Tab-separated table of C-alpha atoms and ligand atoms in Angstrom:
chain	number	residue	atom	x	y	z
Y	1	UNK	CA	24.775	-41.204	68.936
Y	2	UNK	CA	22.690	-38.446	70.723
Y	3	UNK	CA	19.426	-39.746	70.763
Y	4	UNK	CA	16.579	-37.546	72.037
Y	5	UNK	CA	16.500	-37.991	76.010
Y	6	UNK	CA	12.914	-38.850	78.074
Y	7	UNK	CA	12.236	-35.726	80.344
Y	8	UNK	CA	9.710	-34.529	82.526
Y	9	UNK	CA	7.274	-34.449	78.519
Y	10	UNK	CA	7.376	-38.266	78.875
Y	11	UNK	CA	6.142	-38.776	82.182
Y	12	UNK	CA	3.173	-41.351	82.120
Y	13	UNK	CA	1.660	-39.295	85.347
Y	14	UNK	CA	1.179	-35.642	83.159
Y	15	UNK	CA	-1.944	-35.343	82.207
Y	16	UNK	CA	-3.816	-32.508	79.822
Y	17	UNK	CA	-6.282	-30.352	80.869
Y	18	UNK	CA	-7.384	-30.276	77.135
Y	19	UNK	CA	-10.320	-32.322	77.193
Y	20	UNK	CA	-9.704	-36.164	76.060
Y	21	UNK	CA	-6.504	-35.984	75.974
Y	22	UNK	CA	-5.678	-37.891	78.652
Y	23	UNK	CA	-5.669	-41.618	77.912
Y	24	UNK	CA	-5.943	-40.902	73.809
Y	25	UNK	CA	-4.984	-43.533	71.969
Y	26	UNK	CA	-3.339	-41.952	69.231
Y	27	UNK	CA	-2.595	-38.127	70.475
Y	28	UNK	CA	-2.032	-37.886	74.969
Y	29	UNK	CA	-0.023	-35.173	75.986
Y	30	UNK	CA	3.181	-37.448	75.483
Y	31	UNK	CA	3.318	-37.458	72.003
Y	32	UNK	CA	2.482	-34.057	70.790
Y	33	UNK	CA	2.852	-34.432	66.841
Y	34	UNK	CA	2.906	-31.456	64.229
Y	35	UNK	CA	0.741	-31.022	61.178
Y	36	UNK	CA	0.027	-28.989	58.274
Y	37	UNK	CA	-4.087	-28.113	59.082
Y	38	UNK	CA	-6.522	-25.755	57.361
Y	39	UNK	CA	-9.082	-25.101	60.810
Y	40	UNK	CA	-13.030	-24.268	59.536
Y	41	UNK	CA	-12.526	-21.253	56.526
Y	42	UNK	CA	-8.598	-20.821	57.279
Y	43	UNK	CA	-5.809	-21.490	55.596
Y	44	UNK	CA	-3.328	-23.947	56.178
Y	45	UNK	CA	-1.083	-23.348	58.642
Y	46	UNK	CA	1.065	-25.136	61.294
Y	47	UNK	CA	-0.653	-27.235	64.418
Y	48	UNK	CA	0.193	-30.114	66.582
Y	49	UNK	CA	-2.043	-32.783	67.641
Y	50	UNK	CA	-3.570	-33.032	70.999
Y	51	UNK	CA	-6.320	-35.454	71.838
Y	52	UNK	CA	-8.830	-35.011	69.321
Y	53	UNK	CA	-7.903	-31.209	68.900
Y	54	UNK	CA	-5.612	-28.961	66.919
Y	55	UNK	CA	-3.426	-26.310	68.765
Y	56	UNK	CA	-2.677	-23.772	65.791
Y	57	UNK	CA	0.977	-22.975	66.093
Y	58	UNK	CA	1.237	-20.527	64.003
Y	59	UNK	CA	-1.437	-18.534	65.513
Y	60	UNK	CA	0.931	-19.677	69.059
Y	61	UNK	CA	3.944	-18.068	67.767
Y	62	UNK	CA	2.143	-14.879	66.675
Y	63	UNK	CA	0.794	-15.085	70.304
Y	64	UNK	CA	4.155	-14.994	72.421
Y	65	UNK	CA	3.329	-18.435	73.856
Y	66	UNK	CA	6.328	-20.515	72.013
Y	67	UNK	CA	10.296	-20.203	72.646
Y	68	UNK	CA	11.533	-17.532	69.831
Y	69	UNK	CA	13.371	-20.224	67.429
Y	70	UNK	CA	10.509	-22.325	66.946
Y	71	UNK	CA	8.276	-19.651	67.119
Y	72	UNK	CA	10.284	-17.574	63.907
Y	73	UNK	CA	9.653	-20.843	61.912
Y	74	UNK	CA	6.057	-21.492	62.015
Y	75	UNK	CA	4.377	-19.075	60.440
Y	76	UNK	CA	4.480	-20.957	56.832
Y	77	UNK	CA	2.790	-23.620	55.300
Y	78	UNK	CA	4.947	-25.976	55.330
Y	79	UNK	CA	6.818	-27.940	58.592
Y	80	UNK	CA	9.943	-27.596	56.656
Y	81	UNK	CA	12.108	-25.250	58.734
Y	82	UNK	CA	10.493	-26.326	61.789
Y	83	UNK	CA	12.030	-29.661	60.996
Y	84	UNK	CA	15.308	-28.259	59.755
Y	85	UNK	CA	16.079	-26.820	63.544
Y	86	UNK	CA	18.694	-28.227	65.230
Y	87	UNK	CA	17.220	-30.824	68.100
Y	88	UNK	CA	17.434	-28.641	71.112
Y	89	UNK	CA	15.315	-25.672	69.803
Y	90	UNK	CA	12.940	-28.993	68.881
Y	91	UNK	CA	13.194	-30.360	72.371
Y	92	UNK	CA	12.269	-26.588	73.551
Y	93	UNK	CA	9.238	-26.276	71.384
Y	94	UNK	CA	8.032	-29.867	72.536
Y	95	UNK	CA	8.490	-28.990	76.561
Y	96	UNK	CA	6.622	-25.533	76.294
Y	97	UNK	CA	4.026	-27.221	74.178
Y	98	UNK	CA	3.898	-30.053	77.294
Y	99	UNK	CA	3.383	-27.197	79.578
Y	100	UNK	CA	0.938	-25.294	77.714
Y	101	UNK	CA	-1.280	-28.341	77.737
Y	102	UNK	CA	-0.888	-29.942	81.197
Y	103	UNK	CA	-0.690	-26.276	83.286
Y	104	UNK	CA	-4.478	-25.990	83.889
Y	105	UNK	CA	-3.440	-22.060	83.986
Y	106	UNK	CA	-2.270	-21.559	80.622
Y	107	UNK	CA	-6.010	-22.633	79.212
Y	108	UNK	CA	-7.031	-18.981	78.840
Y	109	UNK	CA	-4.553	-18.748	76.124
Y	110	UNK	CA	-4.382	-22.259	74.948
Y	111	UNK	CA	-8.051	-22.547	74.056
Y	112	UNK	CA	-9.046	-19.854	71.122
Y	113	UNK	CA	-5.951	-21.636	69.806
Y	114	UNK	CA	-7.274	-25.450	69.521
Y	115	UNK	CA	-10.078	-26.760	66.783
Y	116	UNK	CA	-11.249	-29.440	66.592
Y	117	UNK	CA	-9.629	-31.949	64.686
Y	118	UNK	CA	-12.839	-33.695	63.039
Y	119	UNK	CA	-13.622	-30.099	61.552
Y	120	UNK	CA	-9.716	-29.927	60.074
Y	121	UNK	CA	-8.569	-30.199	56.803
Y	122	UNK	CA	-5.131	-32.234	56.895
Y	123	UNK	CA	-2.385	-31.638	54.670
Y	124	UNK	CA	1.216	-33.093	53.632
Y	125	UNK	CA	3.190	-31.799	56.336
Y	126	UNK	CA	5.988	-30.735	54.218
Y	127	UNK	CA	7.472	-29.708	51.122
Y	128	UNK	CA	8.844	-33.059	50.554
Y	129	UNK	CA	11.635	-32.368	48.157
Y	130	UNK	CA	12.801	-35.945	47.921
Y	131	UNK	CA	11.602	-38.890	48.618
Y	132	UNK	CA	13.639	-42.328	49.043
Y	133	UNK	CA	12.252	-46.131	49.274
Y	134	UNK	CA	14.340	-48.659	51.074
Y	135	UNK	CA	13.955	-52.425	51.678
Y	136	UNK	CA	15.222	-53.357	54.742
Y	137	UNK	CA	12.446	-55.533	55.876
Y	138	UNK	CA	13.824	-58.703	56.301
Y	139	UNK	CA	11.018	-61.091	56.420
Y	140	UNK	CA	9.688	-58.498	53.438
Y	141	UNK	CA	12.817	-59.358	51.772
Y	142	UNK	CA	12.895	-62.747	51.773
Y	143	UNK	CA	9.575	-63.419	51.290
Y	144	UNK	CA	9.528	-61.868	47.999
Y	145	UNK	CA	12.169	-63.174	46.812
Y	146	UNK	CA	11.205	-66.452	47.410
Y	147	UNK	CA	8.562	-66.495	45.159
Y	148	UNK	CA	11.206	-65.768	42.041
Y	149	UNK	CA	14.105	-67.614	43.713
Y	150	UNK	CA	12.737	-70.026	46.508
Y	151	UNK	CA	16.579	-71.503	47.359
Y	152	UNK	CA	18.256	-68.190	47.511
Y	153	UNK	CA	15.544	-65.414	48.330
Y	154	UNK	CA	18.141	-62.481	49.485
Y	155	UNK	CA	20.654	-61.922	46.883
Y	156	UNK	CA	24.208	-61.096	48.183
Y	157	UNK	CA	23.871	-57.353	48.446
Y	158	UNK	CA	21.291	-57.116	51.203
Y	159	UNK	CA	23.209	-58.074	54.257
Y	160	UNK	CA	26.347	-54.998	53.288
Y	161	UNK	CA	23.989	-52.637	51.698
Y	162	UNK	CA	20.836	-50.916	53.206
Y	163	UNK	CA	18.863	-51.431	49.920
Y	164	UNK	CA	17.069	-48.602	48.660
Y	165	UNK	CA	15.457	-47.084	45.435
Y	166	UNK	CA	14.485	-43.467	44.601
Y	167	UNK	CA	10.792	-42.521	44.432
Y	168	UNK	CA	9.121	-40.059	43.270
Y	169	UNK	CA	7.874	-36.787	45.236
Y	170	UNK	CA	5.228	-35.339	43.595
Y	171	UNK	CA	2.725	-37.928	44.455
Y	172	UNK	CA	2.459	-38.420	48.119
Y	173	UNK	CA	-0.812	-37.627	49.166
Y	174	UNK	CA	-2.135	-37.064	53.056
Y	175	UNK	CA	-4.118	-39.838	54.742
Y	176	UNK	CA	-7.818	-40.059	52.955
Y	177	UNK	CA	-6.868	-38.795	49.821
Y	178	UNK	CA	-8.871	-41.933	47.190
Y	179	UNK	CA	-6.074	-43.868	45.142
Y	180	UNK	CA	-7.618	-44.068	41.187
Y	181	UNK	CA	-6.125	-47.898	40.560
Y	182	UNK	CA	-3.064	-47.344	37.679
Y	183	UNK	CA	-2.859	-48.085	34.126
Y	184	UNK	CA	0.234	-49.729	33.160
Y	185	UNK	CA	1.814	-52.323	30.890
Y	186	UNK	CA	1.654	-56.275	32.038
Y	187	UNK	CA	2.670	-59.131	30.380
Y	188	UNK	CA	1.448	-62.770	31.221
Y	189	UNK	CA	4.451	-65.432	31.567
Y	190	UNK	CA	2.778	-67.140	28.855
Y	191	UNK	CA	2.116	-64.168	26.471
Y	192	UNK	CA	4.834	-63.034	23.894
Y	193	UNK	CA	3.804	-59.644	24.060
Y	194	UNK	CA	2.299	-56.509	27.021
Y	195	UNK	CA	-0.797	-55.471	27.406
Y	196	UNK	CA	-2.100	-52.034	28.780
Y	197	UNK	CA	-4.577	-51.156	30.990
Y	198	UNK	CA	-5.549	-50.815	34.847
Y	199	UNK	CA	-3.605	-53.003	36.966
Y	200	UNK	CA	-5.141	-56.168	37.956
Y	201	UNK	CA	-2.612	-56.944	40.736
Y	202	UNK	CA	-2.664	-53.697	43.081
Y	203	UNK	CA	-1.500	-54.292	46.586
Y	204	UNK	CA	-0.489	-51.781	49.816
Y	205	UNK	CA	3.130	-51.986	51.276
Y	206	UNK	CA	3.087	-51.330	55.355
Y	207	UNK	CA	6.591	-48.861	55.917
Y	208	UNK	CA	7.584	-46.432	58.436
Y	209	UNK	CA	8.479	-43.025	57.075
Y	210	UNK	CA	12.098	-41.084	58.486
Y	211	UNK	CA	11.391	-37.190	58.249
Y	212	UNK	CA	14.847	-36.022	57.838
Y	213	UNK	CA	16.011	-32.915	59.778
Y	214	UNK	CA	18.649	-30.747	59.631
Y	215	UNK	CA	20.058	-31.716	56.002
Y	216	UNK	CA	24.000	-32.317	54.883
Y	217	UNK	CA	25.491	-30.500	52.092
Y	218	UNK	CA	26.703	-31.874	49.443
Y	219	UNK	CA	29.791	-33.641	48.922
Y	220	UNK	CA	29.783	-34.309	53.063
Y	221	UNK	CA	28.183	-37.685	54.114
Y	222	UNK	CA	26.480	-38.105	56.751
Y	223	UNK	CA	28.272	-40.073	60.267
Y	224	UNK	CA	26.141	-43.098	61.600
Y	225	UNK	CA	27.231	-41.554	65.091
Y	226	UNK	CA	25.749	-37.974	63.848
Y	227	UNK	CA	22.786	-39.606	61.638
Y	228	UNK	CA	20.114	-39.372	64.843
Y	229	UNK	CA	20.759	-35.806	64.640
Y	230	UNK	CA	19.310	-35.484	61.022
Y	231	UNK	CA	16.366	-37.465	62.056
Y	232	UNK	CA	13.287	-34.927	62.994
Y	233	UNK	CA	10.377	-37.757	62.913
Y	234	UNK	CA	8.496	-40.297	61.788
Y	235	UNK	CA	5.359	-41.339	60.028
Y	236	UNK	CA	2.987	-44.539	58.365
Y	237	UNK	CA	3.886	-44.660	54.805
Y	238	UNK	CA	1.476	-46.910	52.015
Y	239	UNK	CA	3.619	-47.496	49.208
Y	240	UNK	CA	1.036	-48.330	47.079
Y	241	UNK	CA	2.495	-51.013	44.104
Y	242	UNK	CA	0.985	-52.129	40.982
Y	243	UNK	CA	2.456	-55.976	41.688
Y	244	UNK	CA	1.669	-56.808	37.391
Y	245	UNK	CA	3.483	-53.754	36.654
Y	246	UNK	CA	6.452	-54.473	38.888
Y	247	UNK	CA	7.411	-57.808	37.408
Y	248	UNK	CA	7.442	-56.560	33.568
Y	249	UNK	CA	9.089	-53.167	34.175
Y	250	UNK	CA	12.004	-53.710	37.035
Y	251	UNK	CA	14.409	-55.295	35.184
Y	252	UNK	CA	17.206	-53.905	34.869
Y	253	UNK	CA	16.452	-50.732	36.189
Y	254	UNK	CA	13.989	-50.850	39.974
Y	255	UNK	CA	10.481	-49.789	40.324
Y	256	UNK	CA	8.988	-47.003	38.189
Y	257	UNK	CA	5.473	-47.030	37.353
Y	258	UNK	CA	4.231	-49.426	39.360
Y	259	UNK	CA	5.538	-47.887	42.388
Y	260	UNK	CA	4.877	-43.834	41.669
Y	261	UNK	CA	1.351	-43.243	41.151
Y	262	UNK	CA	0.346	-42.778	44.390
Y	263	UNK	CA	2.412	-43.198	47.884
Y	264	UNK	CA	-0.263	-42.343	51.252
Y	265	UNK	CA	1.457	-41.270	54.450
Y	266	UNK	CA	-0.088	-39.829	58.030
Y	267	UNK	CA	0.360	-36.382	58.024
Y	268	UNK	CA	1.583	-35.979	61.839
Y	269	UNK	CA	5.073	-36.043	62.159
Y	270	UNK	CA	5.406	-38.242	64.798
Y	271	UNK	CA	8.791	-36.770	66.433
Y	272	UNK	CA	12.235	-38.508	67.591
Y	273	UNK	CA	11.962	-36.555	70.783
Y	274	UNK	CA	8.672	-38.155	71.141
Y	275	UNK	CA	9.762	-41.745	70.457
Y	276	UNK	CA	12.617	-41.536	73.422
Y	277	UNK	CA	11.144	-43.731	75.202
Y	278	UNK	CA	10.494	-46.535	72.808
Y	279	UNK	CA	13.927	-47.056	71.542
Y	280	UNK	CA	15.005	-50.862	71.697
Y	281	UNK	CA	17.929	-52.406	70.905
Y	282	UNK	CA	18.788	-53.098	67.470
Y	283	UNK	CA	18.170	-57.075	66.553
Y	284	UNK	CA	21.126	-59.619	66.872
Y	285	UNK	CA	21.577	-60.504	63.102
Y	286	UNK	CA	21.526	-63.991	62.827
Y	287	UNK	CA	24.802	-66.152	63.660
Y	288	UNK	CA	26.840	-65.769	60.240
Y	289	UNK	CA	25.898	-62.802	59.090
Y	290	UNK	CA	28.719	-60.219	58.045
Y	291	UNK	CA	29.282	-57.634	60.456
Y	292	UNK	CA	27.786	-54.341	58.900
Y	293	UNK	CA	30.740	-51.804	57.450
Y	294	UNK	CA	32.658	-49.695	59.719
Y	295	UNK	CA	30.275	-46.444	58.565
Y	296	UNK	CA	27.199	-48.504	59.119
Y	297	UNK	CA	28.391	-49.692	62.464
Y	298	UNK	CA	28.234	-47.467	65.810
Y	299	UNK	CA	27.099	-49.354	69.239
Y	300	UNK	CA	25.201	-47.026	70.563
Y	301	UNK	CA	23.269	-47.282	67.298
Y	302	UNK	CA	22.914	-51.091	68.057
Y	303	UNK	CA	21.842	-50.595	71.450
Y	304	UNK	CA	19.202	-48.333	70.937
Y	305	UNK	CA	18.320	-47.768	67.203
Y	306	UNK	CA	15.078	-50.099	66.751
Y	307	UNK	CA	11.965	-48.585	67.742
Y	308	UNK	CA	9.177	-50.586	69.873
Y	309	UNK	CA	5.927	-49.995	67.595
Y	310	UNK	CA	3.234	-52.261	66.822
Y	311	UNK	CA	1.833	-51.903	63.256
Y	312	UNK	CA	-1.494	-53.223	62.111
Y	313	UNK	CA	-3.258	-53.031	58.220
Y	314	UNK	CA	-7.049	-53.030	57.927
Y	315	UNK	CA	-8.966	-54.014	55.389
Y	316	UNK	CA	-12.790	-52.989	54.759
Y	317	UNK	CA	-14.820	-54.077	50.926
Y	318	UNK	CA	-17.251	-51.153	50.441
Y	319	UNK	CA	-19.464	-54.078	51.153
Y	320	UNK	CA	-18.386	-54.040	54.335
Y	321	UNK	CA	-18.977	-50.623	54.679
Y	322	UNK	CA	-22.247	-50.808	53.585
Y	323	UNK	CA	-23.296	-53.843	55.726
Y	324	UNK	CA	-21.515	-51.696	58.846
Y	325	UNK	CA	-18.950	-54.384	59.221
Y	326	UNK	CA	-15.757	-53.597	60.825
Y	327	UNK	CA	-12.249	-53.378	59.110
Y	328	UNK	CA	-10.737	-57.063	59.073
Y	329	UNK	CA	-6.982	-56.825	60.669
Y	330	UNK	CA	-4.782	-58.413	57.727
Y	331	UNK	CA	-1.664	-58.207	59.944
Y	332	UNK	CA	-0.037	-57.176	63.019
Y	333	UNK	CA	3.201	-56.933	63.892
Y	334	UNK	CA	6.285	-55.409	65.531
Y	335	UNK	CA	8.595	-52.619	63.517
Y	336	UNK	CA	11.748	-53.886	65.055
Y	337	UNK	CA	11.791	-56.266	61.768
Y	338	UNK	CA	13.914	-53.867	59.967
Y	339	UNK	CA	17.546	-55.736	59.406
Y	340	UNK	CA	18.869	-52.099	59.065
Y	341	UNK	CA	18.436	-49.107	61.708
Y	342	UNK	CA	17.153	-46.214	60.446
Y	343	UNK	CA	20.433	-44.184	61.355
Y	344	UNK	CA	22.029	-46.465	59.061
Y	345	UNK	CA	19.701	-45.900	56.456
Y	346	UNK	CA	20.331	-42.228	56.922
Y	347	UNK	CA	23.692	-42.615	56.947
Y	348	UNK	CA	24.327	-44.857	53.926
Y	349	UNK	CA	22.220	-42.780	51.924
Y	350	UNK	CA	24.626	-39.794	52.874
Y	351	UNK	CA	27.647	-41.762	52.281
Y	352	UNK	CA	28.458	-41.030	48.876
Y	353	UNK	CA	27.941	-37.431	49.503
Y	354	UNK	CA	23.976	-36.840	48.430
Y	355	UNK	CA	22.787	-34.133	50.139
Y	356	UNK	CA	19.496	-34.934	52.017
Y	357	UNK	CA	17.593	-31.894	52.730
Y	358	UNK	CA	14.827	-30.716	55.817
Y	359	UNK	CA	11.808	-32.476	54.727
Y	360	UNK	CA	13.204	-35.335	52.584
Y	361	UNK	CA	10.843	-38.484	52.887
Y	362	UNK	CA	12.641	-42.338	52.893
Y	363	UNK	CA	10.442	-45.227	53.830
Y	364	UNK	CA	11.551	-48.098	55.148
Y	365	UNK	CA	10.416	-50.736	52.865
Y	366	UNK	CA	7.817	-53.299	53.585
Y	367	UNK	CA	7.973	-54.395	57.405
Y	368	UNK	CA	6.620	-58.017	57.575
Y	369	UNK	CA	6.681	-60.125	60.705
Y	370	UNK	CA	8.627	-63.305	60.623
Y	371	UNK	CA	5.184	-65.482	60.533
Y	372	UNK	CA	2.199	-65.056	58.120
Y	373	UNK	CA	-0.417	-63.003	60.642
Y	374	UNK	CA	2.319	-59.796	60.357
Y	375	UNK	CA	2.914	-59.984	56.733
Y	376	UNK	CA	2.513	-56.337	55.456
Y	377	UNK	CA	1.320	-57.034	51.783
Y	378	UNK	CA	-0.867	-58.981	50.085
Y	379	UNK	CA	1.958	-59.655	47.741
Y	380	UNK	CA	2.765	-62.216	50.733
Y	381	UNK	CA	-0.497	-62.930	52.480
Y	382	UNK	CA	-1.636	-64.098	48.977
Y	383	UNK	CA	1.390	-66.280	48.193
Y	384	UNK	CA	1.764	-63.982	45.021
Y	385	UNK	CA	-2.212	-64.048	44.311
Y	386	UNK	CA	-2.347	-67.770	45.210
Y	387	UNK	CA	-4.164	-68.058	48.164
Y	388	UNK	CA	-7.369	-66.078	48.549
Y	389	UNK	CA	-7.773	-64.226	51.951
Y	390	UNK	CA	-11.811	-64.593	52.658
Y	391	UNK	CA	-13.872	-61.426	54.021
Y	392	UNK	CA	-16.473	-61.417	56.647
Y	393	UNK	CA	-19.166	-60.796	53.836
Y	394	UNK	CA	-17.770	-63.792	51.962
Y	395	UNK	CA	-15.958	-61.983	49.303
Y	396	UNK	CA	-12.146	-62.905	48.623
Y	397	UNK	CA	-9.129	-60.815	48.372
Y	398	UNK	CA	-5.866	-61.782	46.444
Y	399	UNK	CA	-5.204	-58.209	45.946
Y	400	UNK	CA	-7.127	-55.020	46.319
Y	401	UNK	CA	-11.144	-54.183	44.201
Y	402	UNK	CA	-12.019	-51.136	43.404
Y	403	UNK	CA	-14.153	-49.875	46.610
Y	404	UNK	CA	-11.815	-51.155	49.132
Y	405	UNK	CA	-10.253	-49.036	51.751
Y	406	UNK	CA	-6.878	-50.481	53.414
Y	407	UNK	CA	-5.821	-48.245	56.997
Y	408	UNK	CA	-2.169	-48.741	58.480
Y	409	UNK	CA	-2.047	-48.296	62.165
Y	410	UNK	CA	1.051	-47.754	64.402
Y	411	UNK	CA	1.269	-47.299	68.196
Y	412	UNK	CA	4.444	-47.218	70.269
Y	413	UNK	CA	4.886	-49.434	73.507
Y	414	UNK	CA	6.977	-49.283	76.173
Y	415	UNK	CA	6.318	-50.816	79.693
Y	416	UNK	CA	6.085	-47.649	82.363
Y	417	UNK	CA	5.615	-45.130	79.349
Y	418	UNK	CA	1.658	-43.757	77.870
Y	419	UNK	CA	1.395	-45.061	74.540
Y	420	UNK	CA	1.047	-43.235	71.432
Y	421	UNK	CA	-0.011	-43.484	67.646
Y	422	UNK	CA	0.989	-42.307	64.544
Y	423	UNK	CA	-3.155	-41.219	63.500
Y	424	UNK	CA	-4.888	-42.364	60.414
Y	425	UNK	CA	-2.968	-43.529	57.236
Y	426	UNK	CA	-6.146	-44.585	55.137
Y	427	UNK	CA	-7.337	-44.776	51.336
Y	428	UNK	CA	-9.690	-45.749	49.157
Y	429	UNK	CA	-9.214	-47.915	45.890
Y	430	UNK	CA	-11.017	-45.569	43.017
Y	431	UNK	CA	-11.862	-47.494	39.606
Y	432	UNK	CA	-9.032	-46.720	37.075
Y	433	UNK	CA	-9.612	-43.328	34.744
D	501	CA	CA1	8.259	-50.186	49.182
């Protein structure tokens, strides 16, 4: 397993002469994350995050400040073949960008490059050809499936098989785009027949998005000793779910429209060279679980394959907005809840020989904590719309009102290292059309 390497880009003690950068909570010099950005009357082009400016890397490339690989890729509008290059012309692109912005002498150039990011326009940062939902939230997992089958939550499938479902594409949005609440077909247990109309149970699922890399072509899977190198970054990922919907249509065949209206993501591409040094070892499964299959199974994988990031969900009413209240925190907790790595989710979705492509999206599935205060839906907060989750204005929540706006926040930890975020993954509920 080659995962990307800390170097000299991950050193807590470089600072940026680019002015609060240093110290940023979502965006130091460490993390240096690429976007799809329209600056003030441009176009959109490519740009990577630091502090609270944009560095426009196309405008870079055209420049002669970036190595030649990277630089023959970013002149689109999408991150696509950026991601597609192999990791060391990455790891090249991410050093020179480390130097540009901590070498106090390289500000002459650097500076008619970087805009502000308040006065940006953010975009999807790729074509996203594909995109793939898994479920390997544990604690997600079982929590759900208590509430059908309370003595035998996890059916027998989830502890061999990396779960996952395919999604649909065409609507993942950017971070801020409004969600109009879905129309869809519900039945009551105690009805004989559907009704139609906008979904009365609408709820957020907290994931991590995989930005795959270099693709695999068809017919060739994917090795879980190889599947790091296929991995170009990560993201927040909303998978917004119509919970009414869901129970009437899955059966037999998954999630369809209750899943595929809308999906939110962060647009950085938070990168795997970036997370180095917040790679953790892999949970123990639990004493009597089956060991995973030999082409899910690869130690290094085990030793190092979880990632150390904290994720949070906030919750603000547009009461709350309007009475300047701050978002309520509905959750926090810790990533490494994922029962499967997400090299092995690469690589089992390779196995049979699909061909994943530079750009493909797969999310995670819901990552809940093992105890209530890091559930990541309401689905579970609410004890499937059971228990009502009061607001500081005195409202209550089972699932989301029109008005509301729900934020997922992630920020990687690791003792010795600077911390850094993922950046806004934020919408707002819009009454159904
Ligand atoms: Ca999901």
């Amino acid at each position: 397993m080659n995962f990307p390497q800390i170097d000299e880009t991950h050193d807590p003690a470089r600072s940026s002469w680019v002015e609060g950068a240093d110290g940023h909570t979502d965006f130091p010099v460490q993390n240096l994350p690429y976007g799809i950005f329209s600056p003030p009357g441009g176009t959109a082009r490519a740009g990577v995050a630091i502090g609270d400016r944009i560095f426009d890397l196309k405008g870079a490339a055209r420049g002669g400040l970036l190595p030649a690989a990277a630089a023959a890729v970013l002149d689109g509008t999408t991150l696509n073949a950026l991601l597609a290059l192999p990791g060391r012309d990455r790891i090249a692109l991410r050093q020179a960008l480390s130097t540009l912005f901590s070498d106090e002498r390289q500000s002459g150039a650097v500076e008619p490059l970087l805009h502000r990011a308040a006065d940006c326009l953010l975009h999807l940062p790729a074509a996203i050809g594909d995109y793939s939902d898994f479920y390997v939230g544990i604690h997600h997992a079982t929590n759900i499936g208590k509430l059908f089958r309370p003595d035998n939550p996890l059916l027998p499938n989830y502890k061999y098989v990396p779960i996952g479902y395919h999604g649909r594409a065409s609507s993942i949005r950017p971070s801020g785009v409004p969600v109009v609440r879905p129309r869809g077909q519900r039945k009551a247990p105690d009805a004989d027949v559907p009704l139609v109309g906008p979904s009365q149970r609408l709820d957020y699922e907290l994931e991590l998005g995989i930005w795959i890399g270099p693709g695999n072509p068809l017919g060739d899977p994917v090795p879980i000793a190889e599947a790091t190198d296929h991995i170009a970054g990560f993201c927040l990922l909303n998978d917004w779910s119509a919970r009414d919907f869901q129970a009437w249509e899955y059966v037999p065949l998954g999630p369809f429209l209750a899943k595929n209206f809308q999906t939110t993501i962060s647009p950085w591409v938070v990168t795997a060279e970036a997370m180095a040094p917040f790679r953790i070892p892999q949970p123990q499964r639990p004493e009597g679980d089956p060991q995973p299959l030999p082409y899910l199974w690869d130690e290094a994988d085990q030793a190092g394959g979880a990632l150390a990031i904290d994720l949070e969900v906030y919750l603000s009413s547009a009461r709350m907005r309007a009475e300047g209240l701050a978002p309520l925190r509905l959750s926090r907790g810790p990533a490494s809840s994922m029962y499967w790595t997400a090299q092995q989710i690469v690589a089992h979705h390779a196995s049979n020989g699909c061909d994943l492509r530079p750009g493909d999206l797969l999310g995670t599935g819901t990552l809940s904590a093992a105890t209530r205060d890091g559930y990541g839906s309401l689905m579970e907060l609410s004890e499937g719309g059971k228990v009502s989750i009061a607001l500081p204005t005195g409202e209550q929540r089972t699932f989301l009102e029109d008005g509301d706006e729900l934020a997922l926040k992630a920020v990687a930890r690791a003792e010795g290292f600077a911390s850094i975020g993922f950046g806004e993954c934020r919408a707002v509920i819009m009454p159904a059309r």
